[in-house]
Coordinates of C-alpha atoms in Angstrom, one line a residue:
Chain S
M1 CA 103.5 54.0 43.3
A2 CA 101.6 57.3 43.3
K3 CA 98.8 57.6 40.7
E4 CA 97.1 60.5 39.1
P5 CA 93.9 61.5 40.9
S6 CA 90.7 60.9 38.9
L7 CA 87.0 61.1 39.3
R8 CA 84.6 59.3 36.8
I9 CA 80.9 58.8 36.8
E10 CA 79.9 55.3 35.8
R11 CA 77.0 52.9 35.9
G12 CA 77.0 50.7 39.0
V13 CA 75.8 47.1 39.3
R14 CA 72.2 48.1 39.9
G15 CA 72.4 50.5 37.0
Q16 CA 72.6 53.6 39.3
P17 CA 75.2 56.3 38.7
V18 CA 78.4 55.8 40.7
A19 CA 81.1 58.4 41.1
R20 CA 84.4 56.5 41.3
V21 CA 87.3 58.2 43.0
S22 CA 90.8 56.8 42.4
G23 CA 94.4 57.7 42.5
D24 CA 96.2 59.8 45.2
W25 CA 94.2 62.8 46.3
I26 CA 97.1 64.7 47.8
L27 CA 98.2 68.3 47.2
A28 CA 101.2 67.5 45.1
R29 CA 99.1 65.3 42.7
L30 CA 96.0 67.4 42.8
A31 CA 97.5 70.9 42.2
P32 CA 98.5 70.2 38.5
C33 CA 95.2 68.7 37.5
L34 CA 92.8 70.8 39.6
A35 CA 91.5 72.5 36.4
E36 CA 90.3 69.2 35.0
L37 CA 88.8 67.9 38.3
T38 CA 86.9 71.0 39.3
P39 CA 84.2 70.8 36.5
T40 CA 83.5 67.1 37.3
L41 CA 83.2 67.9 41.0
D42 CA 80.9 70.8 40.3
N43 CA 78.9 68.5 38.2
C44 CA 78.6 66.0 41.0
R45 CA 77.5 68.8 43.4
A46 CA 74.3 69.3 41.5
R47 CA 73.4 65.6 41.7
R48 CA 72.0 64.0 44.8
D49 CA 71.4 60.6 43.4
L50 CA 75.1 59.7 43.1
D51 CA 76.7 56.8 44.9
W52 CA 80.3 57.3 45.9
D53 CA 82.9 54.6 45.6
L54 CA 86.2 55.6 47.2
S55 CA 87.7 52.1 47.2
G56 CA 90.2 53.0 44.5
L57 CA 91.5 55.9 46.5
G58 CA 95.2 55.8 47.3
A59 CA 96.5 58.5 49.7
L60 CA 94.2 61.2 50.9
D61 CA 95.2 64.5 52.6
T62 CA 93.4 67.6 53.8
V63 CA 93.3 69.1 50.3
G64 CA 91.8 66.0 48.7
G65 CA 89.4 65.7 51.7
L66 CA 88.3 69.3 51.4
L67 CA 87.7 69.0 47.6
L68 CA 85.5 65.9 48.1
W69 CA 83.7 67.4 51.0
Q70 CA 82.9 70.5 49.0
G71 CA 81.8 68.2 46.1
W72 CA 79.3 66.6 48.5
E73 CA 78.0 70.0 49.6
E74 CA 79.4 69.4 53.0
R75 CA 77.4 66.3 54.0
F76 CA 78.3 62.6 53.6
P77 CA 76.5 61.0 50.6
P78 CA 73.9 58.3 51.5
E79 CA 75.8 55.6 49.7
L80 CA 79.5 55.8 50.4
V81 CA 82.2 53.2 50.1
V82 CA 85.4 54.3 52.0
S83 CA 88.0 52.8 54.2
P84 CA 87.7 53.7 57.9
R85 CA 91.1 55.4 57.8
Q86 CA 90.0 57.7 55.0
R87 CA 86.7 58.3 56.6
A88 CA 88.5 59.6 59.6
V89 CA 90.4 62.0 57.4
L90 CA 87.1 63.2 55.8
E91 CA 85.5 63.6 59.2
R92 CA 88.4 65.6 60.5
V93 CA 88.2 67.9 57.5
A94 CA 84.5 68.2 57.9
A95 CA 84.8 69.1 61.6
S96 CA 87.5 71.8 61.1
H97 CA 85.8 73.1 58.0
A98 CA 82.6 73.6 60.0
A99 CA 84.5 75.2 62.8
G100 CA 86.2 77.6 60.4
R101 CA 82.8 78.3 58.7
A102 CA 81.0 79.0 61.9
Q103 CA 83.2 82.1 62.3
A104 CA 84.1 83.3 58.9
V105 CA 87.4 85.0 58.5
P106 CA 87.0 88.7 58.9
P107 CA 87.9 90.2 55.5
P108 CA 90.9 92.5 55.4
P109 CA 89.7 96.0 56.3
R110 CA 88.7 98.0 53.2
P111 CA 90.5 101.3 52.7
D112 CA 88.1 104.2 53.2
W113 CA 89.6 107.4 51.8
I114 CA 88.0 109.8 54.3
A115 CA 89.3 107.6 57.2
S116 CA 92.7 107.2 55.6
A117 CA 93.0 111.0 55.0
G118 CA 92.0 111.6 58.7
G119 CA 94.4 108.9 59.7
F120 CA 97.2 110.5 57.7
G121 CA 96.4 113.9 59.3
L122 CA 96.5 112.4 62.8
E123 CA 99.7 110.6 62.0
V124 CA 101.4 113.8 60.8
W125 CA 100.2 115.5 64.0
A126 CA 101.5 112.6 66.2
H127 CA 104.9 112.8 64.4
L128 CA 105.1 116.6 65.0
T129 CA 104.2 116.3 68.7
N130 CA 106.6 113.4 69.1
L131 CA 109.3 115.4 67.4
V132 CA 108.8 118.3 69.8
V133 CA 108.8 115.8 72.8
L134 CA 112.0 114.4 71.6
L135 CA 113.5 117.8 71.2
G136 CA 112.4 118.8 74.7
Q137 CA 113.9 115.6 76.1
L138 CA 117.2 116.4 74.3
V139 CA 117.3 119.8 75.9
L140 CA 116.6 118.2 79.3
D141 CA 119.4 115.7 78.6
A142 CA 121.8 118.4 77.6
G143 CA 121.0 120.2 80.8
H144 CA 121.6 117.0 82.8
C145 CA 124.9 116.6 81.0
L146 CA 126.0 120.2 81.9
R147 CA 125.2 119.5 85.5
H148 CA 126.9 116.1 85.5
P149 CA 129.8 116.3 83.1
G150 CA 130.8 112.8 83.9
E151 CA 127.7 111.5 82.1
I152 CA 128.4 113.1 78.8
P153 CA 128.4 110.2 76.3
L154 CA 131.8 111.2 74.9
R155 CA 132.7 107.8 73.4
E156 CA 129.4 107.6 71.6
I157 CA 129.8 111.1 70.3
S158 CA 133.3 110.4 69.0
A159 CA 132.1 107.1 67.4
N160 CA 129.3 108.9 65.6
V161 CA 131.6 111.7 64.4
Y162 CA 133.9 109.1 63.0
K163 CA 131.0 107.1 61.4
A164 CA 129.0 110.0 60.0
G165 CA 131.8 112.5 59.4
V166 CA 135.2 110.9 58.7
R167 CA 133.8 107.9 56.8
A168 CA 131.7 110.3 54.6
M169 CA 134.8 112.3 53.5
P170 CA 135.6 110.3 50.3
V171 CA 132.2 110.3 48.9
T172 CA 131.5 114.0 49.7
A173 CA 134.9 114.9 48.2
L174 CA 134.2 113.0 45.0
V175 CA 130.7 114.4 44.6
G176 CA 131.8 118.0 45.5
F177 CA 134.7 117.9 43.0
L178 CA 132.5 116.7 40.2
I179 CA 129.8 119.2 40.8
G180 CA 132.4 121.9 41.0
I181 CA 133.7 120.9 37.6
V182 CA 130.3 120.8 36.0
L183 CA 129.1 124.1 37.5
S184 CA 132.3 125.8 36.4
Y185 CA 132.3 124.4 32.9
L186 CA 128.7 125.4 32.2
S187 CA 129.1 128.9 33.7
A188 CA 132.4 129.3 31.7
L189 CA 130.5 128.6 28.4
Q190 CA 128.1 131.5 29.1
L191 CA 130.6 133.9 30.6
R192 CA 132.9 133.6 27.7
N193 CA 130.1 134.7 25.3
V194 CA 129.7 138.0 27.2
G195 CA 133.4 138.4 27.9
A196 CA 132.9 138.3 31.7
D197 CA 135.4 135.6 32.4
I198 CA 136.5 137.0 35.7
Y199 CA 133.0 136.6 37.2
I200 CA 133.5 132.8 37.3
V201 CA 135.1 133.4 40.7
N202 CA 132.0 135.2 42.0
I203 CA 129.6 132.7 40.6
L204 CA 131.5 129.7 42.0
G205 CA 132.2 131.4 45.3
Y206 CA 128.6 132.4 46.1
G207 CA 127.0 129.3 44.6
I208 CA 129.2 126.8 46.3
V209 CA 130.2 128.4 49.6
R210 CA 126.8 129.8 50.5
E211 CA 124.3 127.4 48.9
L212 CA 125.5 124.3 47.1
G213 CA 128.1 123.1 49.6
P214 CA 125.8 122.8 52.7
V215 CA 122.8 121.4 50.7
L216 CA 124.9 118.9 48.8
V217 CA 126.4 117.6 52.0
A218 CA 123.0 117.5 53.7
V219 CA 121.5 115.4 50.9
L220 CA 124.5 113.0 51.0
V221 CA 124.5 112.7 54.8
A222 CA 120.8 112.3 55.0
G223 CA 121.0 109.4 52.5
R224 CA 124.1 107.9 54.0
S225 CA 124.0 108.5 57.8
G226 CA 120.4 109.4 58.4
S227 CA 119.2 106.2 56.9
A228 CA 121.8 104.2 58.9
M229 CA 120.7 105.9 62.1
T230 CA 117.1 105.1 61.5
A231 CA 117.8 101.5 60.6
Q232 CA 120.1 101.1 63.6
L233 CA 117.6 102.4 66.1
G234 CA 114.8 100.6 64.4
V235 CA 116.5 97.2 64.7
M236 CA 117.4 98.0 68.3
R237 CA 113.7 98.5 68.8
V238 CA 112.8 95.3 67.1
T239 CA 115.3 93.3 69.1
E240 CA 114.2 95.0 72.4
E241 CA 117.8 96.3 72.9
I242 CA 116.4 99.8 73.7
D243 CA 114.1 98.3 76.3
A244 CA 117.2 96.5 77.7
L245 CA 119.0 99.8 78.0
A246 CA 116.1 101.3 79.8
T247 CA 116.1 98.5 82.4
F248 CA 119.7 99.5 83.3
G249 CA 118.4 103.0 84.0
V250 CA 120.2 104.3 80.9
S251 CA 118.2 107.0 79.2
R252 CA 117.7 106.1 75.5
T253 CA 117.7 109.7 74.4
L254 CA 120.8 110.5 76.4
R255 CA 122.8 107.4 75.2
L256 CA 121.4 106.9 71.7
V257 CA 119.8 110.1 70.4
L258 CA 121.9 112.9 72.0
P259 CA 125.3 111.5 70.7
K260 CA 123.9 111.3 67.2
V261 CA 122.5 114.8 67.2
V262 CA 125.6 116.3 68.8
A263 CA 128.0 114.3 66.6
L264 CA 126.2 115.3 63.3
S265 CA 125.9 118.9 64.4
L266 CA 129.7 118.9 64.9
A267 CA 130.6 116.8 61.9
M268 CA 128.3 118.5 59.3
P269 CA 130.0 122.0 59.3
L270 CA 133.4 120.3 59.0
L271 CA 132.1 118.2 56.1
V272 CA 130.6 121.3 54.6
L273 CA 134.0 123.0 54.8
W274 CA 135.7 120.0 53.2
T275 CA 133.2 119.6 50.4
T276 CA 133.1 123.3 49.7
A277 CA 136.9 123.2 49.3
M278 CA 136.7 120.2 47.0
A279 CA 134.0 121.8 44.9
L280 CA 136.0 125.0 44.6
W281 CA 139.0 123.0 43.6
G282 CA 137.0 121.2 40.9
G283 CA 135.7 124.6 39.7
M284 CA 139.2 126.0 39.6
V285 CA 140.4 123.1 37.5
A286 CA 137.6 123.6 35.0
A287 CA 138.1 127.4 35.0
Q288 CA 141.8 127.0 34.3
V289 CA 141.1 124.6 31.4
Q290 CA 138.2 126.6 29.9
L291 CA 139.0 130.2 30.6
D292 CA 142.7 130.0 31.3
I293 CA 142.2 131.5 34.8
G294 CA 145.2 130.5 37.0
Y295 CA 144.9 128.9 40.4
E296 CA 146.9 131.7 42.1
F297 CA 144.6 134.4 40.6
F298 CA 141.5 132.4 41.5
I299 CA 142.6 132.0 45.1
A300 CA 143.7 135.6 45.4
T301 CA 140.4 136.9 44.0
L302 CA 138.0 134.7 46.0
P303 CA 138.2 136.5 49.4
R304 CA 137.6 139.9 47.6
A305 CA 134.8 138.6 45.5
V306 CA 133.0 136.6 48.2
P307 CA 132.9 138.2 51.7
V308 CA 133.8 135.8 54.5
A309 CA 130.3 136.1 56.0
N310 CA 129.2 133.7 53.3
L311 CA 131.4 131.0 54.7
W312 CA 129.9 131.5 58.2
I313 CA 126.4 131.2 56.7
G314 CA 127.4 128.0 55.0
L315 CA 128.9 126.6 58.2
A316 CA 125.9 127.6 60.2
K317 CA 123.6 125.9 57.7
G318 CA 125.8 122.8 58.2
V319 CA 125.2 122.8 62.0
V320 CA 121.4 123.3 61.6
F321 CA 121.1 120.7 58.8
G322 CA 123.2 118.1 60.8
F323 CA 121.0 118.7 63.8
L324 CA 117.8 118.3 61.8
I325 CA 118.9 115.2 60.0
A326 CA 120.0 113.4 63.2
L327 CA 116.8 114.5 65.0
I328 CA 114.5 113.3 62.3
A329 CA 116.5 110.1 61.7
S330 CA 116.3 109.3 65.5
H331 CA 112.7 110.1 65.7
F332 CA 111.7 107.7 62.9
G333 CA 114.1 105.1 64.2
L334 CA 112.4 105.2 67.7
H335 CA 109.0 104.8 66.0
V336 CA 109.7 101.6 64.2
R337 CA 107.2 98.9 65.0
P338 CA 108.5 95.3 65.3
N339 CA 108.1 94.2 61.7
T340 CA 110.1 94.5 58.5
E341 CA 107.5 96.6 56.7
S342 CA 107.6 99.3 59.4
L343 CA 111.4 99.3 59.4
S344 CA 111.6 99.9 55.6
A345 CA 108.8 102.5 55.7
N346 CA 110.4 104.4 58.5
T347 CA 113.9 104.4 56.9
T348 CA 112.4 105.8 53.7
R349 CA 110.4 108.4 55.5
S350 CA 113.4 109.4 57.5
V351 CA 115.5 110.1 54.4
V352 CA 112.7 111.8 52.4
I353 CA 111.5 114.0 55.3
S354 CA 115.0 115.0 56.3
I355 CA 115.9 116.1 52.8
T356 CA 112.6 117.9 52.4
S357 CA 113.0 119.8 55.7
V358 CA 116.7 120.6 54.9
L359 CA 115.5 122.3 51.7
L360 CA 112.7 124.1 53.6
V361 CA 115.1 125.4 56.2
D362 CA 117.5 126.4 53.5
A363 CA 114.7 128.6 52.0
V364 CA 114.2 130.1 55.5
F365 CA 118.0 130.8 55.7
A366 CA 117.9 132.5 52.3
V367 CA 115.2 134.8 53.4
A368 CA 116.7 135.5 56.9
T369 CA 120.2 136.2 55.6
R370 CA 119.3 138.1 52.5
G371 CA 121.1 141.2 53.6
I372 CA 124.3 139.5 54.8
G373 CA 127.4 138.9 52.8
V374 CA 126.0 139.9 49.4
P375 CA 126.7 143.1 47.5
V376 CA 123.7 145.4 47.8
Chain M
M1 CA 107.9 50.7 51.2
T2 CA 110.9 50.6 53.6
M3 CA 112.6 53.5 52.0
P4 CA 114.0 55.7 54.7
V5 CA 112.6 59.2 54.9
I6 CA 116.0 60.7 55.9
E7 CA 119.2 59.2 54.9
V8 CA 122.4 61.0 55.9
R9 CA 125.6 59.3 54.7
K10 CA 129.2 60.1 55.6
L11 CA 128.3 63.7 56.2
S12 CA 131.1 66.0 57.2
T13 CA 130.9 69.7 57.8
R14 CA 133.7 72.2 58.3
F15 CA 133.4 75.8 59.3
G16 CA 136.8 77.4 58.7
H17 CA 139.3 75.0 60.2
T18 CA 137.1 73.2 62.6
W19 CA 135.1 70.1 61.8
V20 CA 131.7 70.4 63.3
L21 CA 130.5 67.1 62.1
H22 CA 132.6 64.2 60.8
D23 CA 131.6 61.0 59.0
L24 CA 128.1 61.2 60.4
D25 CA 125.4 58.6 59.4
L26 CA 121.7 58.9 60.3
V27 CA 118.8 57.0 58.9
V28 CA 115.2 57.8 59.9
G29 CA 112.4 55.5 58.8
R30 CA 108.8 56.4 58.0
G31 CA 106.6 57.3 60.9
E32 CA 109.4 57.6 63.4
V33 CA 109.8 60.6 65.8
V34 CA 113.5 61.0 66.2
A35 CA 114.9 63.5 68.8
L36 CA 118.3 64.9 68.1
V37 CA 120.0 65.8 71.4
G38 CA 123.5 67.0 72.3
G39 CA 125.3 69.7 74.2
S40 CA 125.4 73.3 73.1
G41 CA 127.6 73.7 70.0
S42 CA 127.6 70.0 69.2
G43 CA 126.2 70.7 65.7
K44 CA 122.5 69.8 66.2
T45 CA 121.2 72.8 64.4
T46 CA 124.0 72.5 61.8
L47 CA 122.8 69.0 61.0
L48 CA 119.2 70.1 60.9
R49 CA 120.1 72.9 58.5
Q50 CA 121.9 70.4 56.2
I51 CA 118.9 68.1 56.2
N52 CA 116.6 70.9 55.2
G53 CA 119.0 72.2 52.6
L54 CA 120.0 75.5 54.1
I55 CA 123.7 74.5 54.4
K56 CA 125.4 72.3 51.9
P57 CA 127.6 69.7 53.5
T58 CA 131.3 69.8 53.0
E59 CA 131.4 66.1 52.3
G60 CA 128.8 63.3 52.2
S61 CA 125.2 63.2 51.0
V62 CA 121.7 63.8 52.3
R63 CA 118.8 62.0 50.7
L64 CA 115.2 62.6 51.6
F65 CA 112.5 60.2 50.5
G66 CA 115.2 58.3 48.6
E67 CA 116.0 61.3 46.5
P68 CA 119.2 63.4 46.7
L69 CA 118.7 66.9 48.2
Y70 CA 120.8 68.5 45.5
S71 CA 119.9 67.1 42.1
R72 CA 121.0 70.0 39.8
D73 CA 117.4 70.2 38.6
V74 CA 115.7 73.3 40.0
H75 CA 112.2 71.8 39.6
R76 CA 113.0 68.5 41.3
D77 CA 114.8 70.3 44.1
R78 CA 111.8 72.6 44.7
A79 CA 109.4 69.7 44.6
L80 CA 111.5 67.8 47.2
R81 CA 111.6 70.8 49.5
R82 CA 107.9 71.0 49.4
R83 CA 107.6 67.6 50.9
F84 CA 108.8 68.6 54.3
G85 CA 107.8 71.3 56.7
M86 CA 110.2 73.2 58.9
L87 CA 109.4 74.8 62.3
F88 CA 112.0 77.4 63.2
Q89 CA 113.0 77.9 66.8
H90 CA 111.6 81.4 66.9
G91 CA 108.8 80.8 64.4
A92 CA 110.3 82.9 61.6
L93 CA 106.9 84.2 60.7
F94 CA 106.9 86.8 58.0
S95 CA 106.4 89.9 60.2
A96 CA 104.8 92.0 57.4
F97 CA 102.0 89.4 56.8
D98 CA 99.2 88.6 59.1
V99 CA 98.5 85.1 60.4
F100 CA 96.3 84.2 57.5
D101 CA 98.7 85.3 54.8
N102 CA 101.6 83.6 56.6
V103 CA 99.8 80.2 56.4
A104 CA 98.5 81.0 52.9
F105 CA 102.0 82.0 51.6
P106 CA 103.3 78.5 50.7
M107 CA 100.0 77.6 49.1
R108 CA 99.9 80.7 47.0
E109 CA 103.5 80.0 45.9
L110 CA 102.3 76.9 44.2
R111 CA 100.4 79.2 41.9
L112 CA 97.9 76.4 41.2
L113 CA 95.3 76.7 43.9
P114 CA 92.2 79.0 43.6
A115 CA 91.8 81.7 46.3
E116 CA 88.7 80.2 47.8
L117 CA 90.3 76.8 48.2
I118 CA 93.3 78.4 49.9
R119 CA 91.0 80.3 52.2
D120 CA 89.3 77.1 53.3
L121 CA 92.6 75.2 53.6
V122 CA 94.1 78.0 55.8
M123 CA 91.1 77.8 58.1
I124 CA 91.5 74.1 58.4
K125 CA 95.2 74.4 59.2
L126 CA 94.4 77.0 61.8
A127 CA 91.8 74.7 63.3
Q128 CA 94.3 71.8 63.3
V129 CA 96.8 73.8 65.4
E130 CA 93.9 74.9 67.7
L131 CA 93.8 78.5 66.7
K132 CA 90.6 80.4 66.4
P133 CA 89.4 82.1 63.1
E134 CA 89.4 85.5 64.8
H135 CA 93.2 85.2 65.2
A136 CA 93.6 85.1 61.4
R137 CA 94.0 88.8 60.9
R138 CA 96.4 89.4 63.7
M139 CA 100.0 90.4 63.0
P140 CA 102.9 88.2 64.3
A141 CA 103.9 91.0 66.6
E142 CA 100.5 90.8 68.4
L143 CA 100.8 87.1 69.1
S144 CA 102.0 85.4 72.3
G145 CA 105.0 83.0 72.1
G146 CA 102.8 79.9 72.1
M147 CA 100.6 81.3 69.3
V148 CA 103.6 82.2 67.2
K149 CA 104.7 78.5 67.5
R150 CA 101.2 77.3 66.5
V151 CA 101.1 79.6 63.5
A152 CA 104.5 78.5 62.5
L153 CA 103.4 74.9 62.8
A154 CA 100.3 75.6 60.7
R155 CA 102.6 77.2 58.1
A156 CA 105.0 74.2 58.2
L157 CA 101.9 71.9 57.6
A158 CA 100.5 74.1 54.8
L159 CA 101.7 71.9 51.9
E160 CA 100.8 68.6 53.6
P161 CA 104.3 67.5 54.3
E162 CA 105.3 63.9 55.0
L163 CA 108.3 65.0 57.1
L164 CA 108.3 67.6 59.8
L165 CA 111.6 69.2 61.1
L166 CA 111.3 70.9 64.4
D167 CA 114.0 73.1 65.9
E168 CA 113.5 73.4 69.6
P169 CA 109.7 73.2 69.3
T170 CA 109.0 73.9 73.0
A171 CA 111.9 76.4 73.8
G172 CA 110.5 79.5 75.3
L173 CA 107.1 78.1 76.3
D174 CA 106.0 77.6 79.9
P175 CA 105.6 74.0 81.0
D176 CA 101.9 74.0 80.5
R177 CA 102.0 75.5 77.0
S178 CA 104.9 73.2 76.1
A179 CA 103.0 70.1 77.2
A180 CA 100.0 71.3 75.1
F181 CA 102.3 71.8 72.1
V182 CA 103.7 68.4 72.5
R183 CA 100.2 66.9 72.6
L184 CA 99.3 68.8 69.5
I185 CA 102.3 67.5 67.6
L186 CA 101.5 63.9 68.7
A187 CA 97.9 64.3 67.6
L188 CA 98.9 65.7 64.2
R189 CA 101.5 62.9 63.8
E190 CA 98.8 60.4 64.5
Q191 CA 96.3 62.0 62.1
L192 CA 98.7 62.8 59.3
G193 CA 101.2 60.0 59.6
L194 CA 104.1 62.4 59.8
T195 CA 107.7 61.5 60.2
V196 CA 109.3 63.9 62.7
L197 CA 112.9 65.0 63.4
L198 CA 113.3 67.3 66.3
V199 CA 116.1 69.1 68.0
T200 CA 115.4 69.7 71.7
H201 CA 117.0 70.5 75.0
D202 CA 113.8 69.9 77.0
V203 CA 113.7 66.5 78.7
D204 CA 109.9 66.5 79.0
T205 CA 109.5 67.1 75.3
L206 CA 112.0 64.4 74.6
V207 CA 110.4 61.8 76.8
A208 CA 106.9 62.6 75.6
L209 CA 107.6 62.8 71.8
A210 CA 110.5 60.7 70.7
T211 CA 110.3 57.1 69.6
R212 CA 114.0 57.1 69.1
V213 CA 116.8 59.4 70.3
A214 CA 120.0 60.3 68.4
V215 CA 122.8 61.7 70.5
L216 CA 125.2 64.0 68.8
A217 CA 128.6 64.3 70.4
D218 CA 132.2 64.2 69.3
Q219 CA 131.1 65.3 65.8
R220 CA 129.0 62.2 65.1
I221 CA 126.0 60.3 66.2
L222 CA 127.2 58.7 69.4
A223 CA 124.1 56.6 70.1
F224 CA 120.9 56.0 68.3
G225 CA 118.1 54.0 69.8
T226 CA 115.1 54.1 72.1
L227 CA 115.5 56.2 75.2
D228 CA 116.1 53.2 77.5
E229 CA 118.9 52.0 75.2
V230 CA 120.5 55.3 74.9
I231 CA 120.6 55.8 78.6
Q232 CA 122.9 52.7 79.0
V233 CA 125.7 54.2 77.0
D234 CA 128.6 55.4 79.1
H235 CA 129.9 58.8 78.0
P236 CA 130.4 62.1 79.9
F237 CA 127.6 63.8 78.0
F238 CA 125.1 61.1 79.0
R239 CA 125.9 61.3 82.6
N240 CA 125.3 65.0 82.6
F241 CA 122.3 65.0 80.3
F242 CA 120.3 61.9 81.1
C243 CA 121.2 61.4 84.8
G244 CA 120.3 64.9 85.8
E245 CA 117.4 65.5 88.2
A246 CA 114.9 66.8 85.6
M247 CA 115.6 63.8 83.4
Q248 CA 115.1 61.3 86.2
R249 CA 111.8 62.9 87.1
A250 CA 110.6 63.0 83.5
L251 CA 111.6 59.3 83.1
A252 CA 109.9 58.3 86.3
G253 CA 106.8 60.1 85.2
S254 CA 106.7 58.4 81.8
R255 CA 107.3 54.9 83.3
A256 CA 104.5 55.5 85.7
L257 CA 102.2 56.3 82.7
R258 CA 103.2 53.1 80.9

């Protein structure tokens, strides 16, 4: 049966030192006792006068062969007792080791921070230009669809509205309702102190309808549908499905990107409306419990306190955010390279960048609409 | 040492309500190259995946090197799985690692080998499968189909296995590449004394590699023997598979060589 590998230096018949190798020099046996063997092997390396006796050697594989070969400083010792079969193993190791040594492995490239900063800048620039190219292609596709209404990808659009809109309704409702309760509860605590209970309607109305509703939905949809779109397109890239589409003369932007962008631009304002309603309901519940403001009063006061322009602003934000999220998600999905690392990196980027740009655009909206729908 | 390397006893597999394999026995001795052939959907890959432990059989047992595949001891199971190498049909290289790291991965997983030794071993493995050192830093996506197979083979050989399982080793390679890959496997088998079990559709591979052929049909091994013996069996599958034009040509070629 298999034996522990061992290496001992003994006195031979003529009194000369002999290194005796015995046991099975195979990976499974060697790995556990490598720490004990290495010092002896290193010790042998320094000595040229050793005879080597491999007659006690059981099995020998590449690992064992390599260890011995390195112990011999990559040349056969002058006095060597070894079976022809094992000599063949050693010669094979020697040959492939020499071949590998002749052209050493290039080390993995070292990160150089100037180069990586430059690379990062170029990458950002490439992403920006590609995003513009994608946008331009979408405009061309939209024009094409207007001229050939038969080619409008209606089924894809409806499927995307269902996936990104209808299926998102439960989660957005739950989150909206809870946020409404929390916001209303915290505001009520403050308002009661100054006796301005009635202003709960204004605070909730402005906060939720104009700001929180659209942003909340955008964050949820970016995490939920944006990542799904990126991953879907990315896997289609990896499996060459997108190339297959192209060979049928089907435009990838027309069939894959346009439906997503159109569907999310349609579904987002509806989701914003739905979530806003849920958040206001949550706020109403908390206001009733905390401040004893009835539902009828709340509903009757709301249109007077918050001009309807705010709702249009909120819905417009929904359209723009939906468009942005779908565009960014599709862009990163189309730039997945065929490996798992790239897929995960692009999905992450897609979510992070769409949320960031949603918040940036929201700030632009705040500035651009500062005179609309607010008491001056 | 006449212990069979693979011993499958009374193995049955059921997916849902259909029996894919029923009461199947297969014994492969040391040093043999057994080709598993059968029509599409006959359960070849299922059988292979049960031998390498990816699917647990519904009934029956699989023993490798005389030890059961499932021993309820994590360390024994792991040690047993390190004694065979598996070559997947599409290579299954880790796409986030380059060639070097793919081959080094199983060695690093042992957590016992120093980095320099791993480096030298990987270079030897790459040389064994006739890849050049400059390929070591390529990513799997940058490799041709034949190179992917070679790297996958180097990775399968990383832990010095005694048994090699090959799933369609030459599928997707052109005849020239495929013949070269077969020669490579033969040479490695000669050098390393490997036992090989392969699933194949390709008659040239079959004729060139297999010492014995196991034919899988009707949920069991219908015939198991040398190619000449297997051809004699009368069954619809054999008439289609072995008496086809390509098979006749390949056989004639191999007879001429002998």
